[in-house]
CSV table of C-alpha atoms in Angstrom, one decimal:
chain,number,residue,atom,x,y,z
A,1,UNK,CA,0.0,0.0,0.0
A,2,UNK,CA,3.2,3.1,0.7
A,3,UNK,CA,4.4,1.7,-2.6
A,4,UNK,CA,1.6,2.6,-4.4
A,5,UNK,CA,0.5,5.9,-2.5
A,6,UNK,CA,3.9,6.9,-2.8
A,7,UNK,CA,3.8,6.3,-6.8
A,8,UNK,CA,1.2,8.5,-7.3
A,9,UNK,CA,2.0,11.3,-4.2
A,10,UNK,CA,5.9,10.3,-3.9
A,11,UNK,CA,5.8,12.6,-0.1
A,12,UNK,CA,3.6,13.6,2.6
A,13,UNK,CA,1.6,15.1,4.3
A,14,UNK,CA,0.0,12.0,4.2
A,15,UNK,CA,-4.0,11.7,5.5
A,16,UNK,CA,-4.7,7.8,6.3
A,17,UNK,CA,-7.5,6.1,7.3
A,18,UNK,CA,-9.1,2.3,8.0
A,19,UNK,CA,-12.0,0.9,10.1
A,20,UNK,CA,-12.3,-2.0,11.7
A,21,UNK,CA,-9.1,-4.7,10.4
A,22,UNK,CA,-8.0,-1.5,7.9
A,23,UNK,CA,-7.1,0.3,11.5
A,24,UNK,CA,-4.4,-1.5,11.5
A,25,UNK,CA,-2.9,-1.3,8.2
A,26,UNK,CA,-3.4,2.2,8.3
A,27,UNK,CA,-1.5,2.4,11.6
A,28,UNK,CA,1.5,0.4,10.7
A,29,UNK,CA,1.5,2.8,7.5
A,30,UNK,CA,1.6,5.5,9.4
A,31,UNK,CA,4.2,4.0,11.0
A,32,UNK,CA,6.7,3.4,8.2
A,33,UNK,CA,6.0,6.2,6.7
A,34,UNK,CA,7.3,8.3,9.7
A,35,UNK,CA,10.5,5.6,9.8
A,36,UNK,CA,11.0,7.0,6.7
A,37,UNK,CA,10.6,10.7,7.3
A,38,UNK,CA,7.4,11.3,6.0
A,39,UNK,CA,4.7,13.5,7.5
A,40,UNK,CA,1.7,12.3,8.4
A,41,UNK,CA,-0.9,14.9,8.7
A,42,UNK,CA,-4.1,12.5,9.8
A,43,UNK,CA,-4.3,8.8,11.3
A,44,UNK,CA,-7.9,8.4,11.3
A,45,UNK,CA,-8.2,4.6,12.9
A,46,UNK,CA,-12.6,3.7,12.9
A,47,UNK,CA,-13.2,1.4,15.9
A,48,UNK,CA,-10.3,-0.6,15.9
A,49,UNK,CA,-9.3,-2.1,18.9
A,50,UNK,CA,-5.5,-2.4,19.8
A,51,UNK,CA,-5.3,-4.2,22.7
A,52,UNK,CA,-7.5,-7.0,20.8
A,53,UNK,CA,-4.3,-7.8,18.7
A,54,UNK,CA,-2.7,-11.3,19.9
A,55,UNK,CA,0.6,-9.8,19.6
A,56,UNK,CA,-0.2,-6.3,21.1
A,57,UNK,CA,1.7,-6.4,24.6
A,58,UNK,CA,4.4,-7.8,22.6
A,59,UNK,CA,5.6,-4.5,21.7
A,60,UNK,CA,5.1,-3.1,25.5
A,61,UNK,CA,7.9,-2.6,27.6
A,62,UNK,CA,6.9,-4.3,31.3
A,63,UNK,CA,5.6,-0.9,32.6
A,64,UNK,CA,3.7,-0.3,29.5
A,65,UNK,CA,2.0,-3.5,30.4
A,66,UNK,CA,1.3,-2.7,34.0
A,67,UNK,CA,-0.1,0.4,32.7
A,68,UNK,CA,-2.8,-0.7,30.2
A,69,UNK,CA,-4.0,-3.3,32.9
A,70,UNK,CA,-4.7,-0.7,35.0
A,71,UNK,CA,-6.2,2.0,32.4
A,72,UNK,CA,-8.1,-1.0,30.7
A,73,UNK,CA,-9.6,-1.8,34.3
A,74,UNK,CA,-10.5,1.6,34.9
A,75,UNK,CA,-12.2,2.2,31.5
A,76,UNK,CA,-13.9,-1.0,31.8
A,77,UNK,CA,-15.3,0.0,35.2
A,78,UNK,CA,-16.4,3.5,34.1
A,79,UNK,CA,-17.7,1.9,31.3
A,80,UNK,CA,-19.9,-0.5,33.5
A,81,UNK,CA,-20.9,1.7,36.0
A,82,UNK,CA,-22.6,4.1,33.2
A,83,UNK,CA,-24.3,1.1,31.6
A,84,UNK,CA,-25.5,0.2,35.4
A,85,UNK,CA,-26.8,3.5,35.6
A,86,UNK,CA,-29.2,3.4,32.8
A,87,UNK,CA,-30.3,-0.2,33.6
A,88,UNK,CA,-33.7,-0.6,35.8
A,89,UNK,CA,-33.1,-1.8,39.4
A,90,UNK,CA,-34.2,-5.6,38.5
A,91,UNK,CA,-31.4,-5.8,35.8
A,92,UNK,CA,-28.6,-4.7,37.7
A,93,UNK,CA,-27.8,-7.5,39.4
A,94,UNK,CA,-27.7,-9.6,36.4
A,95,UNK,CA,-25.6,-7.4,34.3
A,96,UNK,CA,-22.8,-7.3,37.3
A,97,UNK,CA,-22.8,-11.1,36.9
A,98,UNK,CA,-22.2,-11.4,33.8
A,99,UNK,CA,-18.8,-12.1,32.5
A,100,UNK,CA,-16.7,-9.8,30.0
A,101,UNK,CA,-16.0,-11.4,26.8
A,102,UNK,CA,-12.5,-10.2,25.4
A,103,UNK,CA,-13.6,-9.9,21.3
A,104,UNK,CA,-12.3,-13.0,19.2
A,105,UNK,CA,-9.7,-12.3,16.2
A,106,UNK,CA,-13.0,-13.1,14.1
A,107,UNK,CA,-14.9,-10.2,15.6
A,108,UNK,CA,-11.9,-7.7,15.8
A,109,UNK,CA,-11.6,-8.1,11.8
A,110,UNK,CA,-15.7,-8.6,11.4
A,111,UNK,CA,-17.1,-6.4,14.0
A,112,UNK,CA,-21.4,-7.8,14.7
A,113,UNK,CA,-21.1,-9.4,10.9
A,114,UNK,CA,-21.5,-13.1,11.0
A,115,UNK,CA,-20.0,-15.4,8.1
A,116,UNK,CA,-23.5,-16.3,6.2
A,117,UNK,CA,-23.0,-12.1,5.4
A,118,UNK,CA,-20.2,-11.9,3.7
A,119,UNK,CA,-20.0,-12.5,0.2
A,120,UNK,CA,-18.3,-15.7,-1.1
A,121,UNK,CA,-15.7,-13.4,-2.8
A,122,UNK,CA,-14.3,-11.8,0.7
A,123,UNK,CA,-14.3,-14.6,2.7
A,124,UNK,CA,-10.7,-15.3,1.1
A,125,UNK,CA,-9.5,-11.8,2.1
A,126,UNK,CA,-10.8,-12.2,5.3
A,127,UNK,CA,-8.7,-15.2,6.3
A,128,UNK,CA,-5.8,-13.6,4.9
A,129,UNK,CA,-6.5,-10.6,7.0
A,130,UNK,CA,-7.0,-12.6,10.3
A,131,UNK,CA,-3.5,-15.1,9.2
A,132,UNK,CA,-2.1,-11.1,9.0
A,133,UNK,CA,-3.6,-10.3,12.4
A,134,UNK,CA,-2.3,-13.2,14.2
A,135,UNK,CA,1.5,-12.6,13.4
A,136,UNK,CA,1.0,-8.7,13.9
A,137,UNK,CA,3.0,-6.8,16.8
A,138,UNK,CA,2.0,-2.9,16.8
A,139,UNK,CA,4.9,-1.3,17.3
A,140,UNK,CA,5.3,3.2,19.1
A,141,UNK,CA,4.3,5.5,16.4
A,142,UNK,CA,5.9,8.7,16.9
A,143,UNK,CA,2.4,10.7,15.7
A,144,UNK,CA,-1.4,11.1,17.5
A,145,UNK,CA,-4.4,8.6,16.4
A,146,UNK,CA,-7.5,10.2,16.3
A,147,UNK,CA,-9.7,7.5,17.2
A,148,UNK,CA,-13.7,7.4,16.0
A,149,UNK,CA,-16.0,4.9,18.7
A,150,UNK,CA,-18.7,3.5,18.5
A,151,UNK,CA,-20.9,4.1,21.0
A,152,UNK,CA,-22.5,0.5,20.9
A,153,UNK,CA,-19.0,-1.2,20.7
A,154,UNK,CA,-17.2,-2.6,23.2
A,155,UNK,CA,-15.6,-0.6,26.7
A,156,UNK,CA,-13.0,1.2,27.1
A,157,UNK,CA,-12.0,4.6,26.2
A,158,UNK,CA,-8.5,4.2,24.4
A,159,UNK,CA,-8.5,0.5,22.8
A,160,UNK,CA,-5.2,0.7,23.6
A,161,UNK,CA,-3.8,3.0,21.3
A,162,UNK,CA,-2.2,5.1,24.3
A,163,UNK,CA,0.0,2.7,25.0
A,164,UNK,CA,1.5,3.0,21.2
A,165,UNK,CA,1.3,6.9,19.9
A,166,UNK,CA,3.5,8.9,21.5
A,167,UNK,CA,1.5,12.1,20.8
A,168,UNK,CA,-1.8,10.8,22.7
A,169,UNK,CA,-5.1,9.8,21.3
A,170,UNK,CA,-8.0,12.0,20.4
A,171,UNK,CA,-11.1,10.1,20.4
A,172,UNK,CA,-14.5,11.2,18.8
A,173,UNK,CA,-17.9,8.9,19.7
A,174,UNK,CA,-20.1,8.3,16.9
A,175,UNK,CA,-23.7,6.8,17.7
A,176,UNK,CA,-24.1,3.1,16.5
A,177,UNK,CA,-22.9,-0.3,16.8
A,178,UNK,CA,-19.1,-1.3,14.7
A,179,UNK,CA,-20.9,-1.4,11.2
A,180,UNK,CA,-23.4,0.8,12.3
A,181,UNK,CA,-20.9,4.3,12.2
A,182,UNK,CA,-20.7,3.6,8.6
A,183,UNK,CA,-23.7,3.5,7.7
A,184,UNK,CA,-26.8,6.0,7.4
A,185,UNK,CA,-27.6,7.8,9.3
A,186,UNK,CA,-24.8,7.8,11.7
A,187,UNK,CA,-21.9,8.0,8.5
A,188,UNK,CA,-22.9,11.8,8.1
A,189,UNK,CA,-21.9,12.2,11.5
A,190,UNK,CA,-18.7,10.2,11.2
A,191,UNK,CA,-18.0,12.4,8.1
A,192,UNK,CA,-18.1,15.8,9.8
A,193,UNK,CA,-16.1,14.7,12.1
A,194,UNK,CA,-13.9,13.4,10.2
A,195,UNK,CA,-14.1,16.6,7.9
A,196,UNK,CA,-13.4,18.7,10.9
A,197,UNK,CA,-9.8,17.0,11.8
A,198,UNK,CA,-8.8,17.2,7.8
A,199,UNK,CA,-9.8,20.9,7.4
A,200,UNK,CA,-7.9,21.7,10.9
A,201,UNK,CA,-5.0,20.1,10.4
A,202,UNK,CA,-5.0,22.2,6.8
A,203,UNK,CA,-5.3,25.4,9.1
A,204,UNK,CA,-2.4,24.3,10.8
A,205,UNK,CA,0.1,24.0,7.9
């Protein structure tokens, strides 16, 4: 994927984007692309969870670990503790017994999409892109991730992507499930969102 952008726009500023499993190609773009002195104006990543990776702590320094249990645990209790909230009285209970499911690589790359909806033709790419996952260790990028949630999606407020970009995470919440923020009606809000970080960081150069 540089090779080609590159043919056609041989230096930056780059603006790069992916949602869902294309979060982390863009990423580890964006990441070779600064290794090679490029700039990178945007890294737009669209509900993509980090810490979901197999070989995300991989690429964590012992402290870095300690660090993201401790922010994941707080996020997820946050998290929790606002869905409690909202739930009537008789449901509480129930909820607080329930027990977290950490995402499998299926439904990091597929989000709520089950097999019988995918068309014959990407079910190929799909187990390439899982094969990629797998073997995949996210390593610092020097830049900032502006990261787009859905609000339907998982817990947690980073998805680990702290613990990687050295500049910090800037996170926007866009109503829906995974699929759901790109789709109508919640894409036009995803849009001028993400409209709003391309034309500021065009003010800024």
């Amino acid at each position: 994927y540089i090779q080609a952008i590159r043919q056609v726009r041989p230096n930056g500023p780059y603006y790069l984007g992916g949602f869902s499993f294309g979060g982390f190609v863009a990423y580890e773009m964006a990441r070779q692309l600064a290794t090679q002195g490029q700039e990178v104006a945007l890294l737009a990543i669209l509900d993509t969870q980090a810490g979901a990776a197999p070989g995300f702590r991989q690429g964590l320094s012992q402290w870095q670990v300690l660090r993201y249990r401790a922010r994941s645990t707080f996020e997820r209790t946050r998290y929790n503790l606002g869905i409690l909230r909202q739930l009537p009285p008789g449901e509480r209970l129930a909820y607080t017994r329930r027990k977290p499911q950490q995402p499998s690589l299926r439904e990091v790359i597929m989000g709520d999409v089950q097999d019988e909806q995918v068309p014959e033709h990407l079910r190929g790419v799909i187990e390439a892109n899982l094969a990629a996952l797998k073997n995949y260790v996210p390593k610092a990028y020097p830049g900032r991730v502006t990261l787009f949630k859905s609000k339907d999606h998982g817990g947690g407020v980073y998805y680990g992507w702290n613990e990687l970009a050295a500049r910090g995470v800037e996170i926007f919440e866009v109503p829906g499930n995974h699929r759901g923020i790109v789709q109508e009606p919640n894409v036009r809000i995803l849009a001028e969102q993400l409209q709003a970080c391309i034309d500021r960081t065009l003010l800024e150069k």
